[in-house]
Coordinates of C-alpha atoms and ligand atoms in Angstrom, one line a residue:
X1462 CA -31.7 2.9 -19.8
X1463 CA -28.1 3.1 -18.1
X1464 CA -25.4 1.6 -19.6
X1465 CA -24.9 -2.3 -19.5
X1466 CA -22.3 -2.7 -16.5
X1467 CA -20.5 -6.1 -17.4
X1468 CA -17.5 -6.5 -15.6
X1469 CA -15.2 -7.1 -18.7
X1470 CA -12.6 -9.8 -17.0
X1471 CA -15.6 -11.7 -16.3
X1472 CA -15.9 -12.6 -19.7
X1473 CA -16.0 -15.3 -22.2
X1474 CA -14.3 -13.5 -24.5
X1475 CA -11.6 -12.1 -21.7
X1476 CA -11.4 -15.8 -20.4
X1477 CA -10.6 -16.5 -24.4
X1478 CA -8.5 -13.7 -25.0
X1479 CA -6.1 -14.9 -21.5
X1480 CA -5.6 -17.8 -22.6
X1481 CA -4.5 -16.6 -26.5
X1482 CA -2.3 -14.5 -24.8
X1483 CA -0.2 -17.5 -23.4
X1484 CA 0.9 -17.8 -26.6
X1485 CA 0.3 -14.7 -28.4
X1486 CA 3.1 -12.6 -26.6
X1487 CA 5.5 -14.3 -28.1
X1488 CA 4.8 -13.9 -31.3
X1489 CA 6.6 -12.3 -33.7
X1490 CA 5.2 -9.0 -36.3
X1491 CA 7.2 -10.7 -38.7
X1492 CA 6.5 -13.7 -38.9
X1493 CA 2.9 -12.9 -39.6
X1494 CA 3.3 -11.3 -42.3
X1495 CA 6.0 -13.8 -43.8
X1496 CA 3.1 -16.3 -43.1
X1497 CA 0.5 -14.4 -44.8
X1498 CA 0.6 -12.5 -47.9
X1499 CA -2.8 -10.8 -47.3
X1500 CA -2.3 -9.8 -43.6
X1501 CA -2.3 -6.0 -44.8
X1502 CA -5.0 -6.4 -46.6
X1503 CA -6.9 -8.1 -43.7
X1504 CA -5.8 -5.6 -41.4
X1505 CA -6.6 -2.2 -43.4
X1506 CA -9.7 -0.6 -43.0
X1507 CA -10.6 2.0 -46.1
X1508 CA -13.0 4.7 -45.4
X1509 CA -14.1 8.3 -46.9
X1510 CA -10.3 9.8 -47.1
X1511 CA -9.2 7.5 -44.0
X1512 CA -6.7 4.6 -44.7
X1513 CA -6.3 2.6 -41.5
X1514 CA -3.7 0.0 -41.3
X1515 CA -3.8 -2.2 -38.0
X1516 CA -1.7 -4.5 -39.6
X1517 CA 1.5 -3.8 -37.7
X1518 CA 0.1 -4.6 -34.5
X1519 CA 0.6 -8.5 -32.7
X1520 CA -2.5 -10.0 -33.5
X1521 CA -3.7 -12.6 -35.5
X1522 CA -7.2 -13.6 -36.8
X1523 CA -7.6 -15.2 -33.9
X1524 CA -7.1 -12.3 -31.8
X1525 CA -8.7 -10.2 -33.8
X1526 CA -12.3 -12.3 -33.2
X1527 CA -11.8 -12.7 -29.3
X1528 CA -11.3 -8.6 -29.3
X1529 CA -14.8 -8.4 -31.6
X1530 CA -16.5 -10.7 -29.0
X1531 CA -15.3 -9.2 -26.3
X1532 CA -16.9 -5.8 -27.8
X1533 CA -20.5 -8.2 -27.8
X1534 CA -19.8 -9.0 -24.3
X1535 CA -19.9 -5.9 -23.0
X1536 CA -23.0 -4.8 -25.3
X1537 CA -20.9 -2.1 -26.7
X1538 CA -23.4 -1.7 -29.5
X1539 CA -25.9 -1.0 -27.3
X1540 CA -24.0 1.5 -25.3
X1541 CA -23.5 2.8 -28.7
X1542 CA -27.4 3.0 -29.3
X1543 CA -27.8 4.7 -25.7
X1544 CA -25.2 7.5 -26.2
X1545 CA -26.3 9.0 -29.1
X1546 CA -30.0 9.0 -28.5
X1547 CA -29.8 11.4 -25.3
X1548 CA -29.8 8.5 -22.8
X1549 CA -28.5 10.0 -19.4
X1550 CA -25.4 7.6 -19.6
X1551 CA -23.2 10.1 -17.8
X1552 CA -25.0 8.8 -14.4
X1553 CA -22.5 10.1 -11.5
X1554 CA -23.9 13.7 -13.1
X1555 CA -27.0 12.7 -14.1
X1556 CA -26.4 13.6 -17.7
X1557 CA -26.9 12.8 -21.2
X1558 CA -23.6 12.7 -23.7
X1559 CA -24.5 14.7 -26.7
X1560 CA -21.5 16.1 -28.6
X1561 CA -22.5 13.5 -31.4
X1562 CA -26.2 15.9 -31.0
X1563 CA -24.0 19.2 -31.7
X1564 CA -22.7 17.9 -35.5
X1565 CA -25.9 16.1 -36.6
X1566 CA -27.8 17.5 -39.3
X1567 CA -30.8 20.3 -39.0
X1568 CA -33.3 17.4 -39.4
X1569 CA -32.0 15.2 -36.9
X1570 CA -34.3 14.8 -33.8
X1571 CA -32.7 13.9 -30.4
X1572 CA -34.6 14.0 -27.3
X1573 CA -33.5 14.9 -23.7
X1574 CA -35.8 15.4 -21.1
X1575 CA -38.7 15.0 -23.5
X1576 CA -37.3 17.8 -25.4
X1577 CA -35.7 17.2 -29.0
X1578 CA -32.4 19.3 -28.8
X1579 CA -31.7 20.5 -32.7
X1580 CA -33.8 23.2 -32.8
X1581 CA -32.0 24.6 -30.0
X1582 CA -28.4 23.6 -31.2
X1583 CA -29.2 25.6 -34.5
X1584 CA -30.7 28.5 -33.0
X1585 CA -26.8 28.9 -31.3
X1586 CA -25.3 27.5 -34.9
X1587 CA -26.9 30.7 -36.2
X1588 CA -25.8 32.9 -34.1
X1589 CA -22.4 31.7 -34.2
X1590 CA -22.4 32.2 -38.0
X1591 CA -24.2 35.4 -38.0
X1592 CA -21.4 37.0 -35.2
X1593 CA -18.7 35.4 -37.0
X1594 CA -19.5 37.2 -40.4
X1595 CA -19.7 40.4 -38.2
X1596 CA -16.5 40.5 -37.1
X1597 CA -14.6 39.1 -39.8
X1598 CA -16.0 41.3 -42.4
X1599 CA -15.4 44.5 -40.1
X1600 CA -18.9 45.1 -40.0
X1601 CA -18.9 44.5 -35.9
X1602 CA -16.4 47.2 -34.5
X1603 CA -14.7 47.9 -31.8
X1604 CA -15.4 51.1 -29.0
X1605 CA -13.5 53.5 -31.4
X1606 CA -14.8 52.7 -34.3
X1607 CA -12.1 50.2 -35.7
X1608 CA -12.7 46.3 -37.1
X1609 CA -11.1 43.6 -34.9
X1610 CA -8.0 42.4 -35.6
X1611 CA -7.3 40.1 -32.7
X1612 CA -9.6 37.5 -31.2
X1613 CA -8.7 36.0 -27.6
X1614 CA -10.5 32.9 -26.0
X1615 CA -10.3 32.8 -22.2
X1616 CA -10.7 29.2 -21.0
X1617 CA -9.0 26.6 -19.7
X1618 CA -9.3 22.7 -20.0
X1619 CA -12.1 21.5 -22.8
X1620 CA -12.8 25.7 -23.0
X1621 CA -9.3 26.0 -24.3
X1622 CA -7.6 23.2 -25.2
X1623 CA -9.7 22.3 -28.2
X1624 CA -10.0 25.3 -29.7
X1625 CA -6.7 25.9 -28.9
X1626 CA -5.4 22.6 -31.2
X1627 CA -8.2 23.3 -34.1
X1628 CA -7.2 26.5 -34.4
X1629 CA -3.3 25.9 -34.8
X1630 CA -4.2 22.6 -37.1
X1631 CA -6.2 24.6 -39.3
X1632 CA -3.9 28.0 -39.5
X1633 CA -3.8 27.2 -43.1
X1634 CA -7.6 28.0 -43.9
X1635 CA -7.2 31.0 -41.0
X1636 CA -8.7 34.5 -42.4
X1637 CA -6.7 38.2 -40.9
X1638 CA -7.7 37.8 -37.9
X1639 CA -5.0 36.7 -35.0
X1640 CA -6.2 34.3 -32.4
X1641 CA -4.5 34.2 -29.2
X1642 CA -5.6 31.2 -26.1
X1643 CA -5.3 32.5 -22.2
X1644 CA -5.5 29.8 -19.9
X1645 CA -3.0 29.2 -17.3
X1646 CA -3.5 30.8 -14.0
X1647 CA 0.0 31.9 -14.1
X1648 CA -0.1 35.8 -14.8
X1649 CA 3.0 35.3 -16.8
X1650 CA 0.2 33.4 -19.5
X1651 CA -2.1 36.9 -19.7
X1652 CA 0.7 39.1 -19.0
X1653 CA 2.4 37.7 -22.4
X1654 CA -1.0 37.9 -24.4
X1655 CA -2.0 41.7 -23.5
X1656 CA 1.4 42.4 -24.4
X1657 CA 0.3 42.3 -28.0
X1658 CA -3.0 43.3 -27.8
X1659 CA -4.7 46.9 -28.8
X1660 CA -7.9 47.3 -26.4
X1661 CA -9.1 49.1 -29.4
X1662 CA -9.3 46.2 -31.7
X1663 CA -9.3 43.4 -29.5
X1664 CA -12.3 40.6 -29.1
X1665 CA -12.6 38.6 -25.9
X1666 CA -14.2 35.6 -26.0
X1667 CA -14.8 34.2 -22.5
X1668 CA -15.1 30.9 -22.3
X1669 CA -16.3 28.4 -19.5
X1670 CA -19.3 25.7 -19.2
X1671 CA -20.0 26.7 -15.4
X1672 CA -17.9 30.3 -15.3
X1673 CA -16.7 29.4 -11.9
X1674 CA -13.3 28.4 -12.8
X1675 CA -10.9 30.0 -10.8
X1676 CA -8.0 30.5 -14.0
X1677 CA -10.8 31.8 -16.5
X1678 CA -12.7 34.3 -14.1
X1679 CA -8.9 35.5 -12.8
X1680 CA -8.0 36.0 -16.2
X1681 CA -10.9 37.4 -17.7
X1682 CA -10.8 40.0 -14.5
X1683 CA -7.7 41.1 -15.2
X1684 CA -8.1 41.4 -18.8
X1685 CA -11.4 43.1 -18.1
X1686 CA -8.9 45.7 -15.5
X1687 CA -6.8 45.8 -18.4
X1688 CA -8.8 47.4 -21.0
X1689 CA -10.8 49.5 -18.8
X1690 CA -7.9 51.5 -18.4
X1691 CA -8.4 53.0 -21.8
X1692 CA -11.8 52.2 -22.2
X1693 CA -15.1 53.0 -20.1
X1694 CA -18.0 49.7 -18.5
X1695 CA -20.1 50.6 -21.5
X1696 CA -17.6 49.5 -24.0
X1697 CA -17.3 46.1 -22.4
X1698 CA -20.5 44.7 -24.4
X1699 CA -18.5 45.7 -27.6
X1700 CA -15.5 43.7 -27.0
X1701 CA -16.5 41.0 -24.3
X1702 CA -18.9 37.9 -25.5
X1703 CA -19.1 34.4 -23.4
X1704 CA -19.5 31.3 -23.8
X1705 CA -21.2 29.1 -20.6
X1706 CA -24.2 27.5 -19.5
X1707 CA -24.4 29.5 -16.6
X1708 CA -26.5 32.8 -17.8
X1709 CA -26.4 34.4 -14.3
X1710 CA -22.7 34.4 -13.8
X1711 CA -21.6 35.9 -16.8
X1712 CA -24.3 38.7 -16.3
X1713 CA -23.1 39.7 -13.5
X1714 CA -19.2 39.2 -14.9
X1715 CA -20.4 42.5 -16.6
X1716 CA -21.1 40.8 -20.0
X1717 CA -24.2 41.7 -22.2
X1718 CA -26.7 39.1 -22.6
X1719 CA -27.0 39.2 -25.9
X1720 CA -23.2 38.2 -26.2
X1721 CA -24.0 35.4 -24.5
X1722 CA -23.3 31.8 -26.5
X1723 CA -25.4 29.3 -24.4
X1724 CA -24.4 25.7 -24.3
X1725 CA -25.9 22.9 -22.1
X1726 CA -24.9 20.7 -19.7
X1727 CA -24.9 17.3 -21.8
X1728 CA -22.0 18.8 -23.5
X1729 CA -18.9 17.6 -21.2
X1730 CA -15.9 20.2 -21.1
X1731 CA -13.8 18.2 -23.2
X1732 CA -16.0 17.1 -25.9
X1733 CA -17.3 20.6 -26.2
X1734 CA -15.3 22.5 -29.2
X1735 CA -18.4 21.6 -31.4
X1736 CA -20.8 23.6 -29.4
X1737 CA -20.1 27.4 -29.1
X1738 CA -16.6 26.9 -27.3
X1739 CA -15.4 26.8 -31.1
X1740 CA -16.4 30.2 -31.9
X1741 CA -12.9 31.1 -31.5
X1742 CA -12.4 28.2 -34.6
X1743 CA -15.3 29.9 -36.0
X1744 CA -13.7 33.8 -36.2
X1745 CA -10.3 31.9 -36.8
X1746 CA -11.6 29.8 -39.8
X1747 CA -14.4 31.2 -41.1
X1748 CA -18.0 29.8 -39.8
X1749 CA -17.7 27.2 -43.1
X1750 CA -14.7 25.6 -42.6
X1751 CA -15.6 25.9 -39.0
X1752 CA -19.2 24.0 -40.3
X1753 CA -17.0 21.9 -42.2
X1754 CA -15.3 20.0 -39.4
X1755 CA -18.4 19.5 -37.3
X1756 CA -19.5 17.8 -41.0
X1757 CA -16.4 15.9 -40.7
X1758 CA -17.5 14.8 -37.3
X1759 CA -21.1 13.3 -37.8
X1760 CA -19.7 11.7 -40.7
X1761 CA -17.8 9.7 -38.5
X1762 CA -20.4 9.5 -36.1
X1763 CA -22.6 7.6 -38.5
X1764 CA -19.3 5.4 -39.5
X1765 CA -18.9 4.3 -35.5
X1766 CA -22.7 4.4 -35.0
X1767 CA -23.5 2.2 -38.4
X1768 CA -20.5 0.2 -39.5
X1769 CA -20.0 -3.2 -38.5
X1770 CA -17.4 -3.5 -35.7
X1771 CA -14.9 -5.6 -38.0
X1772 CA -14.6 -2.6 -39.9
X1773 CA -15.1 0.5 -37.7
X1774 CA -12.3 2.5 -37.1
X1775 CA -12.7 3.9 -33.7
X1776 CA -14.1 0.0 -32.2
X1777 CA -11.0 -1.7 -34.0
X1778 CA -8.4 1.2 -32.6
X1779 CA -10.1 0.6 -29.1
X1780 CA -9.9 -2.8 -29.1
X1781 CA -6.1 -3.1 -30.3
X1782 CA -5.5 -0.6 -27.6
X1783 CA -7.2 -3.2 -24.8
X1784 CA -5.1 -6.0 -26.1
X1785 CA -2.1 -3.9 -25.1
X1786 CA -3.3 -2.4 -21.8
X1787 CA -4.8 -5.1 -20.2
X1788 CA -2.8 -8.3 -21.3
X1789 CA 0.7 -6.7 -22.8
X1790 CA 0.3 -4.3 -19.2
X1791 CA 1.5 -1.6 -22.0
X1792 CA 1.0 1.7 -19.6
X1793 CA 0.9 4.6 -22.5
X1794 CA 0.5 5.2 -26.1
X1795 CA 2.3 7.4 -28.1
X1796 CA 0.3 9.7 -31.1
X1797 CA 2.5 10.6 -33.5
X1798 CA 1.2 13.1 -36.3
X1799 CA 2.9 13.8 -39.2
X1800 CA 2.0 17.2 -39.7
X1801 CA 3.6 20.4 -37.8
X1802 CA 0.0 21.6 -37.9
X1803 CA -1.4 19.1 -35.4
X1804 CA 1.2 20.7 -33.2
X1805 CA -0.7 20.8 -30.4
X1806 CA -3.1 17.2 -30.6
X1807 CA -1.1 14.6 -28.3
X1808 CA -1.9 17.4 -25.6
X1809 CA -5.3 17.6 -27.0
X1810 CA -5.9 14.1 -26.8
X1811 CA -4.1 13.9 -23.5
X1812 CA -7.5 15.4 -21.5
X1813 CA -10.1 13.6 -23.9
X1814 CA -8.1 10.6 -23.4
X1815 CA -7.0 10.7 -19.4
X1816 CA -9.6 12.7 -17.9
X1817 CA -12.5 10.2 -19.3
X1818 CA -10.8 7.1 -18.7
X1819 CA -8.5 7.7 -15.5
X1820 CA -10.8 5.9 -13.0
X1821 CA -10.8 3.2 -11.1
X1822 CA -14.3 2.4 -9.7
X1823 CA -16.1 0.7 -11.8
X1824 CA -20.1 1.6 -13.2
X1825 CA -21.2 -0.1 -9.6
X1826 CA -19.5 1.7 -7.4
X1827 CA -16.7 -1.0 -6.9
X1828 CA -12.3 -1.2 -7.2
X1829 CA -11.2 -1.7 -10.1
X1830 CA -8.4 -4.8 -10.0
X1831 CA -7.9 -4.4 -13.9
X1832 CA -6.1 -1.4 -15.2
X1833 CA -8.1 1.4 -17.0
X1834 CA -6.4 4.8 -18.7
X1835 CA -3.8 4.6 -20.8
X1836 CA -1.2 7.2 -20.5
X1837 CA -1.1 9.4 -24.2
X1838 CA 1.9 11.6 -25.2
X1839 CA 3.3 12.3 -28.6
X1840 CA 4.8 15.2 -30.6
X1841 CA 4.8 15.6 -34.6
X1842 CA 7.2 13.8 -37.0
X1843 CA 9.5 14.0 -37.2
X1844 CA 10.7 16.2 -34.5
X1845 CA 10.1 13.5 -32.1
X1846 CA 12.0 11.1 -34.1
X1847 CA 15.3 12.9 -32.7
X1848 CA 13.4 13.5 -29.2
X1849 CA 12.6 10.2 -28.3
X1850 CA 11.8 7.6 -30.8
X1851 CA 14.7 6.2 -29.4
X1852 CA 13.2 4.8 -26.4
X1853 CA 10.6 3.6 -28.5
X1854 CA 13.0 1.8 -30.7
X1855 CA 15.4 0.1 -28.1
X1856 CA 14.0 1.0 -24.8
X1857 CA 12.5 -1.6 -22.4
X1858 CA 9.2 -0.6 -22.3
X1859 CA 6.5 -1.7 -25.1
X1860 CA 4.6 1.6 -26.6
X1861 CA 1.9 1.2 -28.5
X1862 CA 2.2 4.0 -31.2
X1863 CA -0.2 5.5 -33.9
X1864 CA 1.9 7.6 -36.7
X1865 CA -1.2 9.9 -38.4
X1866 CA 0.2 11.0 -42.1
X1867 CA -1.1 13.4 -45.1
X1868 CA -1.1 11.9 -48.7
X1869 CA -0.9 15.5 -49.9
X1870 CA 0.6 18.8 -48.4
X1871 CA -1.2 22.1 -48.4
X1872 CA 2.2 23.9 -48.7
X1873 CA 2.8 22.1 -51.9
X1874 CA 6.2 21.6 -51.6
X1875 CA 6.6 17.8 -52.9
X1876 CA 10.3 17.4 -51.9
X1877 CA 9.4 18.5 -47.9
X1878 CA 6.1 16.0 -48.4
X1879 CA 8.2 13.2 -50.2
X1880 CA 10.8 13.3 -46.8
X1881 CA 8.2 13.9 -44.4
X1882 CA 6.5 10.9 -46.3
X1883 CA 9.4 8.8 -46.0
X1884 CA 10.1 8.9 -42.5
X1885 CA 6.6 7.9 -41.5
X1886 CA 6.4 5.2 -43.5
X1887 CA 10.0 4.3 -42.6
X1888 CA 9.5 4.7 -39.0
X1889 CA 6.2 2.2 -38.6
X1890 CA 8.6 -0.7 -40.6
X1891 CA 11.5 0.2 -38.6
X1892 CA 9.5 -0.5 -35.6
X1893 CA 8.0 -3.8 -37.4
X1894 CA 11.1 -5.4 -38.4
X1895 CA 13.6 -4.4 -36.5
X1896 CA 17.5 -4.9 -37.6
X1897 CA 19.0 -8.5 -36.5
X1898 CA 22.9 -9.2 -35.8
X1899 CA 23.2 -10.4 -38.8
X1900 CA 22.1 -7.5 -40.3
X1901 CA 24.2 -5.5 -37.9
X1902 CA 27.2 -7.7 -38.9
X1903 CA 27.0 -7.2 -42.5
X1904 CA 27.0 -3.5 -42.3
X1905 CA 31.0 -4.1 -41.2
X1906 CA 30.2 -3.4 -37.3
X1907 CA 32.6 -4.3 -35.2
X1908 CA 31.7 -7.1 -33.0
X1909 CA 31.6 -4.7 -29.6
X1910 CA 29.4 -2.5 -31.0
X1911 CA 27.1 -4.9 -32.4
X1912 CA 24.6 -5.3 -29.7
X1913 CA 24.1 -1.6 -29.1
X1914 CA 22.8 -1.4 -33.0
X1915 CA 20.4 -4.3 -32.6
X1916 CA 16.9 -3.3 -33.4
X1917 CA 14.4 -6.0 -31.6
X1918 CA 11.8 -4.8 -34.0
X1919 CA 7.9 -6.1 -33.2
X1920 CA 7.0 -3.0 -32.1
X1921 CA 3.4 -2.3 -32.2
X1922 CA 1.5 0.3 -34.5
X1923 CA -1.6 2.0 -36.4
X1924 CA -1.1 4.0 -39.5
X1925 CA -4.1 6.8 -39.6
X1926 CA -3.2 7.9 -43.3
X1927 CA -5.6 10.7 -44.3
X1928 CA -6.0 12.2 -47.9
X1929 CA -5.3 15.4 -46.9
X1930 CA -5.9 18.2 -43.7
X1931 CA -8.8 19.4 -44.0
X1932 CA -11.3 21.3 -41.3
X1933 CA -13.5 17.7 -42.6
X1934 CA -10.6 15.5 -42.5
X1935 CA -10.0 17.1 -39.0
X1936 CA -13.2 16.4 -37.8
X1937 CA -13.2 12.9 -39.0
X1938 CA -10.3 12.5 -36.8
X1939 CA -10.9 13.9 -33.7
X1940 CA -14.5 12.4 -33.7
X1941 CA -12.3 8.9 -34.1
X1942 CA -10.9 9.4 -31.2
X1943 CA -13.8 10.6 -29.2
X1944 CA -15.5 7.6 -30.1
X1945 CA -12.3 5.3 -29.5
X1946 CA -13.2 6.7 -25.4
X1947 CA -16.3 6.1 -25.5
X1948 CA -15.6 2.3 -26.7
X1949 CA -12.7 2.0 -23.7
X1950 CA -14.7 3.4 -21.1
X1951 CA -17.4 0.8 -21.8
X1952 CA -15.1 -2.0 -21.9
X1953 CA -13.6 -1.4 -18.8
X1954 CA -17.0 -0.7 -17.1
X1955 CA -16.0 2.7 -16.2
X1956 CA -18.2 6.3 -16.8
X1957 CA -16.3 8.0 -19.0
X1958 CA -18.0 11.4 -18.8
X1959 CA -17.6 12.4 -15.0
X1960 CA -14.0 14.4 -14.1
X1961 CA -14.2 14.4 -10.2
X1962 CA -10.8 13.7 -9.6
X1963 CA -9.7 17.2 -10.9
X1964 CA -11.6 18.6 -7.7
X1965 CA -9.4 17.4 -4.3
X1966 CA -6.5 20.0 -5.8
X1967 CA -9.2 22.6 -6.6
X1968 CA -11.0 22.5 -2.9
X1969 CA -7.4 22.7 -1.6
X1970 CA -6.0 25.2 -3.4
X1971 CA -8.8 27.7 -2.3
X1972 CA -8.2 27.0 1.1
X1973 CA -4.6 27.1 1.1
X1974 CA -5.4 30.7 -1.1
X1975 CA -7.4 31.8 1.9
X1976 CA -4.3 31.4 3.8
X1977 CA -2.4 33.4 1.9
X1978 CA -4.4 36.3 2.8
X1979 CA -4.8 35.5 6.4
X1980 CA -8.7 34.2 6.3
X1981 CA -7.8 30.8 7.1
X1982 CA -5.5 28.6 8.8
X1983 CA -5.8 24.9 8.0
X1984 CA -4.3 21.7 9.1
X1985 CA -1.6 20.4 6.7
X1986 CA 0.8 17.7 6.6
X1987 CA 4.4 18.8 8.0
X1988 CA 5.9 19.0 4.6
X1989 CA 2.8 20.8 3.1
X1990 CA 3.0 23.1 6.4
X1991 CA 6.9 23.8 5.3
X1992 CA 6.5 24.8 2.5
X1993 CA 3.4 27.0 2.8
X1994 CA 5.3 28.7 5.3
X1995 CA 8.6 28.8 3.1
X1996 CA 6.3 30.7 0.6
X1997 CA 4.7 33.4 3.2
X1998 CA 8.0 34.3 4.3
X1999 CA 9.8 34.7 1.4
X2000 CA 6.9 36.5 -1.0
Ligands
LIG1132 O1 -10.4 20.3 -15.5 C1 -11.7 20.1 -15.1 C2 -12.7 20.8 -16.0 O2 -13.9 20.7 -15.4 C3 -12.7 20.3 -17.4 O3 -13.4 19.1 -17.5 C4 -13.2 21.4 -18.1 O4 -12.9 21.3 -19.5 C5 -12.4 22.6 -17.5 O5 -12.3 22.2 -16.1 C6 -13.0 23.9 -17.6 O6 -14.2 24.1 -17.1 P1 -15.2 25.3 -17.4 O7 -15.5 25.3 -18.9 O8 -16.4 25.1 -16.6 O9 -14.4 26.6 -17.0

């Protein structure tokens, strides 16, 4: 079965929610919670370690049950249904959707093709678990004799960018080794990276679902280059292991087969860090804390998949974000993590988030007249409170924020947590409430400078509060926003799981590349033509 296609502006619920709207953007965070002594209450969803407050956000009741119905209109629960048992929802690639597959239990059954996948899934857990003790007990050595002592992932998009933020968010539960990302094309990236390494004691771990990607093969070639200058070819199956669904490739890449990690092609790029993609989490972390956060991950899985949609995190944070995109015309959201450790999530997010939902054809083949993808930035608190907060605060444009907090450290430190503490939970009622003239007045401002200080306030937010940072609590999270995709992609009537607007640039660059080296000459625009030629004569 394919996914419902229900154009959503077609709608009861839209037609309902339009009209609301008339009157709804005016109205005033405040006031609401003047009006209501429960409205936090209402608004808070409790869950495992997860304390969800959508209470800072302009809705009311009313709202709230248009959003829910709108969520029936589309059938989003039976989208739901489809996804995680192996239908081939990802039509445009004739694929199934499984990451939810890669993080259920051992006695899970999901078919594809006729074929359960779990058995297989396993079989590659194993392995993963089994390599990973290798190398972090020093049992697996390197051509001279010596343990590792540096791990680096090769990879780029989904085969980096995940790791890449699990990896940095869970430094805190990381073991001796030292884990390094290549990904950018640019040889300065590599360059930088071998800099540090010892061929001796270094593991590579190349990673790519298709190994045809021009950045990962470029770098793992020169890396490979690199190291056989002190090493000989038969070395390579010591420190080289891969990661891809494409066997034949990395064979002939040089790599030995029993290095290979298979993974399959329901897995999309950028939902793939719980297939082998996170072995680099796995030597980082340990295979248990790495097991841990896939843990974390079905349990929110069975949260999205069971709960009822009142109280389910990932359908409520969807369908707040919808009320903003579509009817505020809101064009981004900002993710704003309290923690230094999830350093590198708002970049994360920013491929999950843009490369599944920036389209704008719709599951028939048909323009899009409603806007889809929202725009996601964001950098930790409180850093980004002196970065730009202030835009967010007094600017002219309305940005939807969600401020993710820690109850408890892991450094222990309770006078940084109590600060840190303070400003997030300062920064979400700053946002509320705003600061009126009055208010401005009574502080002794004098009366030029009092509409420069004016804080309109009614600024719209989530609080994501979270027990503490965990590899579980981790998983829980990222799965939230996984599934928060999945629920925007099927409200707008859009497939989520195809990425074919990354490929114009690609086909061009190779011809352009082909130039370079006097292959080719193509037809270009003037200004392209310019500075192509601008580039040949002056490298
Ligand atoms: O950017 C496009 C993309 O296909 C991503 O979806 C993917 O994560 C990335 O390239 C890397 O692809 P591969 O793992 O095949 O090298």
């Amino acid at each position: 079965m394919a996914l419902p296609s229900v154009n959503p502006t077609k709608t009861a619920s839209w037609k309902r929610l339009e009209h609301h709207f008339t009157e709804a953007q005016y109205l005033k965070m405040k006031d609401l919670f003047a009006q209501d002594a429960e409205r936090a209450n209402k608004f808070t969803i409790k869950w495992d370690d997860f304390y969800v407050d959508f209470s800072k956000n302009r809705i009311t009741e009313e709202t709230f049950k248009y959003l829910l119905e709108l969520a029936d209109d589309v059938k989003l629960k039976e989208a739901i249904e489809s996804q995680f048992s192996g239908e081939k929802i990802n039509k445009t690639e004739g694929r199934a959707v499984l990451h939810t597959a890669l993080r259920a239990p051992e006695s899970a059954v999901v078919m594809v093709d006729g074929e359960n996948v779990i058995p297989e899934i396993y079989k590659v857990k194993h392995k993963i678990e089994g390599f990973t003790n290798e190398v972090v007990n020093g049992d697996r050595k390197g051509y001279t004799g010596k343990p590792f002592t540096d791990v680096v992932n090769i990879g780029i998009g989904g085969s980096d960018l995940g790791p890449a933020m699990v990896v940095d968010a869970l430094q805190f539960y990381k073991n001796q080794l030292t884990t390094h990302f290549v990904s950018n094309v640019d040889g300065d990236h590599v360059n930088e990276v071998i800099k540090k390494l010892n061929p001796e004691t270094t593991l590579f771990v190349v990673v790519s679902k298709t190994f045809t990607t021009q950045e990962t093969i470029s770098n793992a070639n020169t890396i490979k280059s690199w190291f056989l200058k002190s090493a000989n070819e038969e070395d390579i199956a010591k420190h080289f292991v891969a990661v891809s669904t494409n066997l034949d490739a990395v064979s002939k890449f040089g790599i030995d087969t029993s290095n290979i990690f298979p993974m399959w092609d329901w897995v999309g790029g950028r939902f793939s860090l719980w297939s082998a993609v996170g072995l680099s989490i796995s030597l980082a972390v340990g295979y248990n804390n790495y097991a841990s956060l896939l843990e974390g991950a079905h349990k929110m899985d069975v949260h999205f998949k069971n709960e009822d949609f009142k109280k389910n995190i990932p359908v409520v944070l969807g369908l707040i974000s919808i009320w903003y995109n579509n009817f505020f015309d809101a064009e981004s959201e900002a993710v704003i993590a309290y923690s230094q450790y999830l350093n590198q999530f708002a970049t994360y997010l920013q491929q999950g988030i843009m490369e599944s939902n920036g389209k704008s054809v719709d599951r028939n083949g048909s323009p899009i007249d409603y806007q889809t993808g929202t725009l996601i930035w964001g950098e930790p608190g409180t850093n980004s409170q002196h970065a730009f907060f202030q835009l967010i605060h007094q600017g002219t444009k309305l940005i939807p924020a969600d401020f993710i907090g820690f109850v408890e450290s892991l450094h222990g430190n309770q006078d940084h947590q109590d600060k840190l503490t303070s400003n997030f939970l300062a920064q979400t009622e700053a946002l509320l409430n705003g600061k009126t003239k009055e208010q401005v007045v009574a502080e002794g401002t004098s009366e030029a400078i009092v509409p420069f200080k004016i804080f309109e306030g009614n600024k719209p937010t989530n609080t994501i509060f979270i027990k503490k940072l965990t590899p579980e609590s981790l998983g829980k999270l990222i799965a939230m926003y996984e599934h928060k995709i999945f629920v925007q992609g099927v409200i707008w009537n859009i497939f989520s799981y195809d990425q074919f607007g990354v490929e114009l640039g690609k086909q061009l660059a190779s011809k352009i590349l082909k130039e370079f080296s006097g292959e080719a000459e193509n037809e270009h625009d003037n200004s392209t033509f310019n500075l192509l030629n601008y580039y040949r004569q002056n490298s």
